[in-house]
């Protein structure tokens, strides 16, 4: 098939990787893919001029950023229209944004089915940032999208419930969690055989990979470390909380044990996980399916996660170590238990990899 994959504004981390991996997955199935968005996808690019402009835009008030996003949607639709004058497609897959009118217009403009990918609900993300949004416009866009699209895909049952409650058809709205490419899974299996966790003497390494956003609550990991001694920490990623976290680590006198590795290219970030004895997701949105969990599992890392229903959909307590959310003491106790029971910890990681 000839597939048109379109996207609005997406983040520079996991969001960009997600879109590129979806495109690559279709190519591996021998489909022809054309990718169109308002800007080029550059995962983990924080140094180019485009990245600097994005950093400036992030400091605008919410209504300023959202107005720019609306303008970028108009620009995106104009780009798509130009492509549709010359080419025909068998399927359109559109990754929707918070005020997405592009998908509905596409459904009217193309002579083929339009499937829409809806990420975790935007309202919850805004709540974590204490940011407002144009709520009526968001609801109107989502409902229109639901009317026009042939299929709506989202990543968790909680996310599906959010959109169905908004008025989207439950028959057309399905759950398909995030995942990992076959290549990375095979590479992870090989690396895990060569570098199993706890294969060296202490100090052990606990690590996190991902955006340093508010909902990932890396501060909980820092507070847990205050309860322990003799650990090394590696933090891979960058984001809005980077400066605050560095300052907090200094306040807790933890800087000597932490390596801040910054934003690495996706493949290098994946390879860095094999250096961890324990991988941690301190917290997350209650509606997502974090890609990092699949990457931790692919590398057979014993992993500590908050006990949230959306994460229970993905793994069981025989595959990951679930702890009470937002409880740094519980996180510290789990780290200590895994270090004191390395055989059980290694088995936890292997079972997650099999999953």
Tab-separated table of C-alpha atoms in Angstrom:
chain	number	residue	atom	x	y	z
A	1	UNK	CA	0.000	0.000	0.000
A	2	UNK	CA	0.908	3.642	-0.352
A	3	UNK	CA	0.494	5.211	3.075
A	4	UNK	CA	0.572	8.874	3.985
A	5	UNK	CA	1.744	9.361	7.588
A	6	UNK	CA	1.087	12.886	8.865
A	7	UNK	CA	1.812	14.516	12.203
A	8	UNK	CA	1.420	17.869	13.913
A	9	UNK	CA	3.878	19.359	16.345
A	10	UNK	CA	5.553	16.604	18.378
A	11	UNK	CA	8.164	16.600	21.110
A	12	UNK	CA	11.870	16.137	20.481
A	13	UNK	CA	12.152	12.898	22.435
A	14	UNK	CA	9.916	9.845	22.589
A	15	UNK	CA	7.181	11.447	20.460
A	16	UNK	CA	9.537	11.912	17.518
A	17	UNK	CA	10.991	8.416	17.934
A	18	UNK	CA	7.456	7.014	18.041
A	19	UNK	CA	6.432	8.563	14.704
A	20	UNK	CA	9.655	7.486	12.978
A	21	UNK	CA	9.347	3.943	14.347
A	22	UNK	CA	5.727	3.684	13.128
A	23	UNK	CA	6.893	4.707	9.654
A	24	UNK	CA	9.732	2.186	9.757
A	25	UNK	CA	7.382	-0.586	10.905
A	26	UNK	CA	5.189	-0.034	7.827
A	27	UNK	CA	8.256	-0.043	5.571
A	28	UNK	CA	9.309	-3.386	7.018
A	29	UNK	CA	5.912	-4.711	5.962
A	30	UNK	CA	6.799	-3.619	2.398
A	31	UNK	CA	4.473	-0.598	2.325
A	32	UNK	CA	5.462	2.700	0.742
A	33	UNK	CA	5.432	5.522	3.287
A	34	UNK	CA	5.400	9.281	2.817
A	35	UNK	CA	5.934	11.317	5.988
A	36	UNK	CA	4.638	14.901	6.239
A	37	UNK	CA	4.705	17.256	9.212
A	38	UNK	CA	5.139	20.979	9.881
A	39	UNK	CA	8.775	20.446	10.902
A	40	UNK	CA	11.371	17.744	10.328
A	41	UNK	CA	11.624	15.123	13.068
A	42	UNK	CA	14.977	15.306	14.875
A	43	UNK	CA	14.812	13.135	18.006
A	44	UNK	CA	16.893	14.366	20.947
A	45	UNK	CA	18.116	17.407	19.022
A	46	UNK	CA	18.556	20.214	21.553
A	47	UNK	CA	21.384	22.166	19.892
A	48	UNK	CA	20.262	23.177	16.367
A	49	UNK	CA	18.686	26.553	15.588
A	50	UNK	CA	15.273	24.860	15.274
A	51	UNK	CA	15.740	23.331	18.726
A	52	UNK	CA	16.680	26.726	20.170
A	53	UNK	CA	13.527	28.261	18.696
A	54	UNK	CA	11.488	25.485	20.302
A	55	UNK	CA	13.123	26.297	23.628
A	56	UNK	CA	12.111	29.942	23.260
A	57	UNK	CA	8.540	29.002	22.334
A	58	UNK	CA	8.234	26.784	25.420
A	59	UNK	CA	8.679	29.881	27.595
A	60	UNK	CA	5.653	31.630	26.077
A	61	UNK	CA	2.332	31.687	27.980
A	62	UNK	CA	0.095	28.705	27.198
A	63	UNK	CA	-2.221	30.700	24.922
A	64	UNK	CA	0.760	31.924	22.907
A	65	UNK	CA	2.126	28.399	22.395
A	66	UNK	CA	-1.307	27.068	21.538
A	67	UNK	CA	-1.927	29.854	19.016
A	68	UNK	CA	1.352	28.957	17.305
A	69	UNK	CA	0.318	25.288	17.266
A	70	UNK	CA	-2.945	26.232	15.551
A	71	UNK	CA	-0.957	28.162	12.965
A	72	UNK	CA	1.329	25.184	12.401
A	73	UNK	CA	-1.739	23.006	11.789
A	74	UNK	CA	-2.803	25.369	9.001
A	75	UNK	CA	0.702	25.147	7.550
A	76	UNK	CA	0.620	21.347	7.805
A	77	UNK	CA	-2.707	21.103	5.987
A	78	UNK	CA	-1.398	23.339	3.192
A	79	UNK	CA	1.628	21.025	2.793
A	80	UNK	CA	-0.609	17.969	2.684
A	81	UNK	CA	-2.919	19.549	0.104
A	82	UNK	CA	0.062	20.200	-2.148
A	83	UNK	CA	1.088	16.553	-1.916
A	84	UNK	CA	-2.456	15.327	-2.596
A	85	UNK	CA	-2.561	17.253	-5.876
A	86	UNK	CA	0.104	14.973	-7.297
A	87	UNK	CA	-0.243	11.673	-5.404
A	88	UNK	CA	-2.869	9.166	-4.346
A	89	UNK	CA	-2.746	6.987	-1.245
A	90	UNK	CA	-4.421	3.817	-0.001
A	91	UNK	CA	-4.384	4.829	3.665
A	92	UNK	CA	-3.742	7.957	5.721
A	93	UNK	CA	-2.446	7.614	9.280
A	94	UNK	CA	-2.560	10.906	11.157
A	95	UNK	CA	-1.014	11.594	14.573
A	96	UNK	CA	-3.382	14.087	16.162
A	97	UNK	CA	-2.571	17.091	18.314
A	98	UNK	CA	-4.553	18.884	21.000
A	99	UNK	CA	-6.485	21.145	18.570
A	100	UNK	CA	-6.473	18.860	15.577
A	101	UNK	CA	-8.665	19.817	12.644
A	102	UNK	CA	-6.260	18.349	10.072
A	103	UNK	CA	-7.410	14.737	10.438
A	104	UNK	CA	-11.085	15.605	9.893
A	105	UNK	CA	-10.282	17.699	6.815
A	106	UNK	CA	-8.100	14.906	5.483
A	107	UNK	CA	-11.016	12.499	5.770
A	108	UNK	CA	-13.018	14.825	3.504
A	109	UNK	CA	-10.144	15.475	1.082
A	110	UNK	CA	-8.758	11.994	0.355
A	111	UNK	CA	-10.479	9.038	-1.256
A	112	UNK	CA	-9.178	6.485	1.238
A	113	UNK	CA	-9.609	5.588	4.921
A	114	UNK	CA	-8.083	7.887	7.546
A	115	UNK	CA	-6.865	6.318	10.791
A	116	UNK	CA	-5.962	8.629	13.665
A	117	UNK	CA	-3.399	7.997	16.389
A	118	UNK	CA	-4.300	9.716	19.676
A	119	UNK	CA	-1.573	9.893	22.285
A	120	UNK	CA	-2.251	10.043	26.015
A	121	UNK	CA	-4.900	12.686	26.869
A	122	UNK	CA	-3.577	16.216	26.561
A	123	UNK	CA	-5.618	17.552	29.475
A	124	UNK	CA	-3.669	15.419	31.991
A	125	UNK	CA	-0.349	16.535	30.573
A	126	UNK	CA	-1.412	20.155	30.932
A	127	UNK	CA	-2.556	19.529	34.506
A	128	UNK	CA	0.938	18.294	35.447
A	129	UNK	CA	2.343	21.555	34.087
A	130	UNK	CA	-0.378	23.670	35.713
A	131	UNK	CA	-1.198	25.010	32.252
A	132	UNK	CA	-4.585	25.891	30.850
A	133	UNK	CA	-5.791	25.077	27.330
A	134	UNK	CA	-8.693	25.953	25.049
A	135	UNK	CA	-10.920	23.195	26.445
A	136	UNK	CA	-13.984	23.803	24.256
A	137	UNK	CA	-11.866	23.921	21.119
A	138	UNK	CA	-10.082	20.714	22.137
A	139	UNK	CA	-13.368	18.864	22.678
A	140	UNK	CA	-14.816	20.143	19.416
A	141	UNK	CA	-11.758	19.082	17.414
A	142	UNK	CA	-11.685	15.613	18.997
A	143	UNK	CA	-15.386	15.011	18.355
A	144	UNK	CA	-15.068	16.083	14.728
A	145	UNK	CA	-12.076	13.837	14.356
A	146	UNK	CA	-14.046	10.946	15.815
A	147	UNK	CA	-16.905	11.510	13.366
A	148	UNK	CA	-14.720	11.629	10.263
A	149	UNK	CA	-11.975	9.064	10.920
A	150	UNK	CA	-12.407	5.402	10.049
A	151	UNK	CA	-10.404	4.297	13.111
A	152	UNK	CA	-9.044	5.892	16.277
A	153	UNK	CA	-6.028	4.298	17.984
A	154	UNK	CA	-4.753	5.139	21.468
A	155	UNK	CA	-2.292	3.575	23.901
A	156	UNK	CA	-4.227	2.536	27.031
A	157	UNK	CA	-7.701	1.768	28.323
A	158	UNK	CA	-7.622	4.931	30.445
A	159	UNK	CA	-6.811	7.007	27.360
A	160	UNK	CA	-9.603	5.282	25.415
A	161	UNK	CA	-12.066	5.988	28.245
A	162	UNK	CA	-11.092	9.675	28.147
A	163	UNK	CA	-11.817	9.985	24.422
A	164	UNK	CA	-14.984	7.866	24.518
A	165	UNK	CA	-16.292	10.026	27.390
A	166	UNK	CA	-15.619	13.022	25.156
A	167	UNK	CA	-17.976	11.558	22.569
A	168	UNK	CA	-15.822	9.404	20.291
A	169	UNK	CA	-17.347	6.156	19.086
A	170	UNK	CA	-16.281	3.205	21.292
A	171	UNK	CA	-16.617	0.894	18.276
A	172	UNK	CA	-14.065	2.916	16.305
A	173	UNK	CA	-11.646	3.578	19.193
A	174	UNK	CA	-9.155	0.808	19.933
A	175	UNK	CA	-6.221	0.337	22.310
A	176	UNK	CA	-2.800	-0.461	20.875
A	177	UNK	CA	0.058	0.100	23.366
A	178	UNK	CA	3.447	1.419	22.360
A	179	UNK	CA	6.146	-1.155	21.724
A	180	UNK	CA	9.646	-1.713	20.443
A	181	UNK	CA	11.045	-2.611	17.041
A	182	UNK	CA	12.132	-6.176	16.323
A	183	UNK	CA	15.686	-4.976	15.626
A	184	UNK	CA	16.000	-3.341	19.054
A	185	UNK	CA	14.477	-6.389	20.739
A	186	UNK	CA	17.042	-8.681	19.100
A	187	UNK	CA	19.857	-6.258	19.897
A	188	UNK	CA	18.653	-6.019	23.496
A	189	UNK	CA	18.615	-9.794	23.880
A	190	UNK	CA	22.223	-9.997	22.680
A	191	UNK	CA	23.424	-7.132	24.894
A	192	UNK	CA	21.623	-8.574	27.918
A	193	UNK	CA	23.437	-11.900	27.442
A	194	UNK	CA	26.777	-10.103	27.250
A	195	UNK	CA	26.073	-7.673	30.133
A	196	UNK	CA	23.653	-9.156	32.690
A	197	UNK	CA	22.739	-6.979	35.683
A	198	UNK	CA	24.583	-7.433	38.989
A	199	UNK	CA	27.498	-9.141	37.217
A	200	UNK	CA	30.023	-6.923	39.041
A	201	UNK	CA	30.833	-5.856	42.564
A	202	UNK	CA	29.103	-2.830	44.176
A	203	UNK	CA	28.522	0.022	43.762
A	204	UNK	CA	25.521	-0.926	41.650
A	205	UNK	CA	24.071	1.382	39.022
A	206	UNK	CA	20.477	2.552	38.995
A	207	UNK	CA	19.343	4.434	35.913
A	208	UNK	CA	16.598	6.387	34.199
A	209	UNK	CA	16.145	7.101	30.492
A	210	UNK	CA	13.572	9.557	29.221
A	211	UNK	CA	12.439	13.141	29.098
A	212	UNK	CA	12.982	15.097	32.295
A	213	UNK	CA	9.363	16.225	32.367
A	214	UNK	CA	7.295	16.881	35.437
A	215	UNK	CA	5.248	13.688	35.228
A	216	UNK	CA	8.345	11.479	35.266
A	217	UNK	CA	9.132	12.808	38.783
A	218	UNK	CA	12.866	12.087	38.735
A	219	UNK	CA	12.962	14.036	41.995
A	220	UNK	CA	11.446	10.917	43.624
A	221	UNK	CA	14.509	8.937	42.546
A	222	UNK	CA	16.769	11.609	44.044
A	223	UNK	CA	14.850	11.472	47.325
A	224	UNK	CA	15.104	7.673	47.348
A	225	UNK	CA	18.880	7.915	46.950
A	226	UNK	CA	19.046	10.020	50.083
A	227	UNK	CA	17.878	6.894	51.960
A	228	UNK	CA	20.761	4.784	50.574
A	229	UNK	CA	24.548	4.805	50.447
A	230	UNK	CA	27.088	3.584	47.930
A	231	UNK	CA	25.002	3.718	44.750
A	232	UNK	CA	25.836	5.133	41.329
A	233	UNK	CA	23.143	6.808	39.251
A	234	UNK	CA	22.936	7.471	35.522
A	235	UNK	CA	20.267	9.819	34.166
A	236	UNK	CA	19.864	9.890	30.385
A	237	UNK	CA	17.666	12.646	29.030
A	238	UNK	CA	16.887	16.314	28.998
A	239	UNK	CA	13.780	18.441	29.464
A	240	UNK	CA	11.976	21.179	31.315
A	241	UNK	CA	12.982	19.917	34.779
A	242	UNK	CA	16.704	19.472	34.046
A	243	UNK	CA	17.942	22.606	35.844
A	244	UNK	CA	15.597	22.071	38.815
A	245	UNK	CA	16.734	18.463	39.198
A	246	UNK	CA	20.417	19.405	39.070
A	247	UNK	CA	19.828	22.022	41.760
A	248	UNK	CA	17.828	19.565	43.879
A	249	UNK	CA	20.558	16.917	43.609
A	250	UNK	CA	23.093	19.487	44.770
A	251	UNK	CA	20.847	20.436	47.685
A	252	UNK	CA	20.621	16.763	48.706
A	253	UNK	CA	24.422	16.425	48.347
A	254	UNK	CA	24.051	13.727	45.681
A	255	UNK	CA	26.033	15.264	42.840
A	256	UNK	CA	29.066	13.015	43.425
A	257	UNK	CA	27.102	9.832	42.711
A	258	UNK	CA	25.066	11.023	39.688
A	259	UNK	CA	26.110	11.047	36.029
A	260	UNK	CA	23.939	13.447	34.019
A	261	UNK	CA	24.409	12.069	30.509
A	262	UNK	CA	21.986	14.456	28.789
A	263	UNK	CA	20.010	13.772	25.626
A	264	UNK	CA	21.604	10.940	23.635
A	265	UNK	CA	20.576	9.705	20.166
A	266	UNK	CA	17.946	6.995	20.497
A	267	UNK	CA	20.268	4.081	19.712
A	268	UNK	CA	22.928	5.300	22.156
A	269	UNK	CA	20.313	5.867	24.862
A	270	UNK	CA	19.095	2.312	24.349
A	271	UNK	CA	22.635	0.934	24.602
A	272	UNK	CA	23.248	2.937	27.786
A	273	UNK	CA	20.469	1.020	29.568
A	274	UNK	CA	22.645	-2.106	29.547
A	275	UNK	CA	24.953	-0.289	32.002
A	276	UNK	CA	22.148	-0.248	34.585
A	277	UNK	CA	21.763	-2.919	37.226
A	278	UNK	CA	18.315	-1.523	38.018
A	279	UNK	CA	16.152	0.622	35.740
A	280	UNK	CA	13.605	3.012	37.202
A	281	UNK	CA	10.500	4.796	36.003
A	282	UNK	CA	9.791	7.005	39.041
A	283	UNK	CA	6.367	8.138	37.828
A	284	UNK	CA	4.320	8.708	34.665
A	285	UNK	CA	0.960	9.839	33.371
A	286	UNK	CA	-1.845	7.431	34.364
A	287	UNK	CA	-2.917	7.085	30.726
A	288	UNK	CA	0.266	6.283	28.787
A	289	UNK	CA	2.245	3.218	27.705
A	290	UNK	CA	5.837	4.424	28.225
A	291	UNK	CA	8.234	3.242	25.523
A	292	UNK	CA	11.095	3.190	28.013
A	293	UNK	CA	9.491	0.242	29.842
A	294	UNK	CA	9.675	-1.860	26.679
A	295	UNK	CA	13.300	-0.817	26.191
A	296	UNK	CA	14.177	-1.640	29.812
A	297	UNK	CA	12.498	-5.028	29.307
A	298	UNK	CA	14.239	-5.679	25.984
A	299	UNK	CA	17.551	-5.374	27.829
A	300	UNK	CA	16.304	-7.591	30.692
A	301	UNK	CA	16.855	-4.913	33.323
A	302	UNK	CA	15.160	-5.398	36.694
A	303	UNK	CA	12.757	-2.454	36.648
A	304	UNK	CA	10.926	-0.495	39.342
A	305	UNK	CA	7.688	1.219	38.310
A	306	UNK	CA	4.797	2.992	40.060
A	307	UNK	CA	1.780	0.785	40.684
A	308	UNK	CA	-0.602	2.383	38.168
A	309	UNK	CA	-3.408	0.585	36.272
A	310	UNK	CA	-2.095	1.562	32.840
A	311	UNK	CA	1.301	-0.014	33.646
A	312	UNK	CA	-0.400	-3.146	35.016
A	313	UNK	CA	-1.908	-3.512	31.526
A	314	UNK	CA	1.601	-3.929	30.131
A	315	UNK	CA	3.480	-6.049	32.689
A	316	UNK	CA	2.783	-8.141	35.787
A	317	UNK	CA	4.529	-8.172	39.162
A	318	UNK	CA	6.417	-11.270	37.994
A	319	UNK	CA	8.057	-9.071	35.342
A	320	UNK	CA	8.449	-5.699	37.034
A	321	UNK	CA	8.719	-4.425	40.590
A	322	UNK	CA	5.658	-2.295	41.345
A	323	UNK	CA	5.833	0.218	44.206
A	324	UNK	CA	3.448	2.702	45.751
A	325	UNK	CA	3.335	5.797	43.502
A	326	UNK	CA	5.027	9.007	44.658
A	327	UNK	CA	6.649	7.255	47.644
A	328	UNK	CA	10.445	7.686	47.613
A	329	UNK	CA	10.844	5.451	50.666
A	330	UNK	CA	9.094	2.575	48.843
A	331	UNK	CA	11.342	3.214	45.836
A	332	UNK	CA	14.459	3.071	48.031
A	333	UNK	CA	13.285	-0.158	49.701
A	334	UNK	CA	12.668	-1.766	46.300
A	335	UNK	CA	16.164	-0.793	45.093
A	336	UNK	CA	17.694	-2.235	48.243
A	337	UNK	CA	15.677	-5.473	47.982
A	338	UNK	CA	16.703	-6.040	44.359
A	339	UNK	CA	20.362	-5.452	45.233
A	340	UNK	CA	20.155	-7.890	48.145
A	341	UNK	CA	18.403	-10.536	46.006
A	342	UNK	CA	20.286	-10.368	42.689
A	343	UNK	CA	19.152	-13.776	41.427
A	344	UNK	CA	15.476	-12.871	41.860
A	345	UNK	CA	16.169	-9.456	40.296
A	346	UNK	CA	17.815	-11.001	37.244
A	347	UNK	CA	14.865	-13.380	36.805
A	348	UNK	CA	12.498	-10.399	36.949
A	349	UNK	CA	14.383	-8.826	34.048
A	350	UNK	CA	14.451	-12.027	31.967
A	351	UNK	CA	10.714	-12.542	32.399
A	352	UNK	CA	10.075	-8.953	31.294
A	353	UNK	CA	12.200	-9.599	28.197
A	354	UNK	CA	10.214	-12.752	27.375
A	355	UNK	CA	7.004	-10.745	27.762
